[in-house]
Amino acid sequence: MNAVATQASPATPTSSATDSLLEIRGLYKHFPLAEGFLEQLRFEKGRLVRRNDSVHAINGVDLAVRRGEALCVVGESGCGKSTVARLVMGLLSPSAGEIRYDGHRIDDLRGKRLLPYRQRMQMIFQNPYASLNPRMTIQQTLEEPLRFHHPEWTTPQIHDKVAEVMASVGIDPEWGKRFGHEFSGGQRQRIAIARALAVDPEFIVADEPISALDVSIQAQVLNLLMDAQAERHLTYLFITHDLAVVEHFGTRVAVMYLGTVCELADTRSLFARPRHPYTQALLSAIPRLEDNRPEHVRLSGEVPTPVHLPSGCVFHGRCPHVTERCRQEVPQLIATDDGNRVACHGVEEGRL
Amino acid sequence: MALLEVSNLDVRFALRQGEVRALRDVSFTLDRGERLGIVGESGAGKSVAAFTLLNLIAKPGYIAGGSIRFEGSDLARMSSRELRRVRGNRISMIFQDPMMTLNPVLSIGEQMVESLKAHRRISTQEARAIALHKLKQVYIPSPETRLDQYPHELSGGMRQRIIIAIALLLDPDIIVADEPTTALDVTIQAEIMTLLRELCEKHNVGLVLITHDLGVVSQMTQRTLVMYAGRVIEQGPTREIINDAQHPYTQGLLNALPQMTTPGSRLNQIPGSMPSLSNTPSGCAFHPRCQYRYDATGQPRRDCLDQVPEFVTSGNCQVACHMVRDMLAKEAS
């Protein structure tokens, strides 16, 4: 695999490593479609051939999460945003590239050596109906990470900590005796957040934490996440498909399409002036309350399959401004005049 | 007379733990070619309302009272034979999940021909021609090949277009769409919604759109019905509800949207959550979450606790709230 070699490090973070808590460089992740040898064999034109296709989930992603910010990763289903979250947390291992946390490489660590980082970074999952163990009480759920990361703590110490973290997310300590299924979706997500906060992390990866919740509950949970950020000086990597949430919550936004970052900008300038044609289409597709805005940018076609990636720019098949160069040459993330980064030949040439 | 007239609909589910009242006293009308949105959070009863429109409520659920008059005849009291003539033919339905709606072992063409032949006496050849025409109407690329493809060969957006084509197959008077784009991505959602609106306008088809997304409602519909814990709490022209909601719950729902506050500041949240339908609060079901449940002296209002609020008219809207009633009375005097 020559993935790393072809990656000409165009987006090495310009700022020094000290202000970024997490750095992702040249990240690739491929999922083979057929693992076994026999599954790879196929008849083609009367001959037995061995083929091993894979899903190209992440294709060269460079990102840096700065200390204290909320970096939002947005994109449609299948763009690789959840895979980025899982790679960062070490739930998957990258095919190529590296992930550095606080200056130390963590993507090749396993077991005991990863443990100190596991305590500093925690994850909140999308579906609170699946992420809580149905056979554990809430008290047990919240105690487990503490007992795991602080084996030296006494039981009263652990109980105090659980009570404190329950209070901080607004759940009644009385609930500790109950099981996950006894709670509504919003309450379960609070418990999941409490579990993440229990070990006092500094970095939280939240993978669509509010998508499964109702509108009025979404606001409650989002407020809770913002309060926790202010009180505990947290840094977030926030994965979502909801741009309205991003506009509200994000410090910076990375827009992903088919496993690559197509635009990286601070939230205000991204919403004021989206540069990449895909970002423009995505922004115009949000259903807004006011009716007097221009008709949305209609994209033709749908996201291509990540098994056979398109040549050149991954977006060229749906882009209204496509040229011959876009079909052949992969655009790199380049800095624009306002300090943001866009991977688009049109922007680079000044025609967009 | 309205094309569809729902009055005092009462739907219950007889469960072992007791009776759950899913819809209470739900009334609304739909004119020919009108687009109506039904908004609410999960557990508000909006999907039950959609299913009841076609009398699709299965045991242990039943219609305990009220009527659904379509062109004067009551769907709630029809025999299954009579219902079959209405379902799919005069009123058709689009469900939430495009993967679950299509039959995985039949090709697209077979499914379309099947429903055409169930309602009309036509040859397979003629039915295929109509199916092809409908696929073209929903802008399916290369429709001839699609007819022989199976649902799993198509993407989510494509499948939902085919479902819209099937819904339009028999030129219905009303389409009931239950969260038709929840399972789809934003860019695809925008496309499907625009398509649905254009087709309804062009063929003068009435639309009942069930959704939790106020943004979608404001772009798709002319009138809106807001539901809470099985009851309609506010209804009126969509524009008026979006710009000047009267009911505290509707206001709360609108204010909770991130776009209603400046980025980075706290969102306006409604405390608590939707009550379970088996245990709805007394009086106004919203009162435990309502910020107006106290009177001027700081005491809880008795009427909010004890009485179910009646509808009062404010502008062109109907609102079920004691506080709004008092406010209107004060203005009048």
Tab-separated table of C-alpha atoms in Angstrom, chain A residues 30 36 44 63 83 110 114 145 147 155 197 202 204 221 228 263 272 352:
chain	number	residue	atom	x	y	z
A	30	HIS	CA	-9.980	0.441	4.164
A	36	GLY	CA	-11.241	-15.192	3.607
A	44	GLU	CA	-14.548	-14.003	-14.653
A	63	LEU	CA	-7.171	17.209	10.916
A	83	THR	CA	-15.027	6.001	11.085
A	110	ARG	CA	-2.457	-1.405	22.531
A	114	LEU	CA	-3.225	2.875	25.691
A	145	PRO	CA	-15.173	3.110	34.333
A	147	ARG	CA	-13.174	1.018	39.106
A	155	THR	CA	-15.861	2.205	47.524
A	197	LEU	CA	-17.521	12.477	32.330
A	202	GLU	CA	-10.234	16.344	28.740
A	204	ILE	CA	-14.695	13.873	24.227
A	221	VAL	CA	-28.687	17.579	25.787
A	228	ALA	CA	-19.841	20.564	30.588
A	263	GLU	CA	-13.569	22.083	3.522
A	272	ALA	CA	-21.365	33.092	5.919
A	352	LEU	CA	-15.574	29.888	-7.764
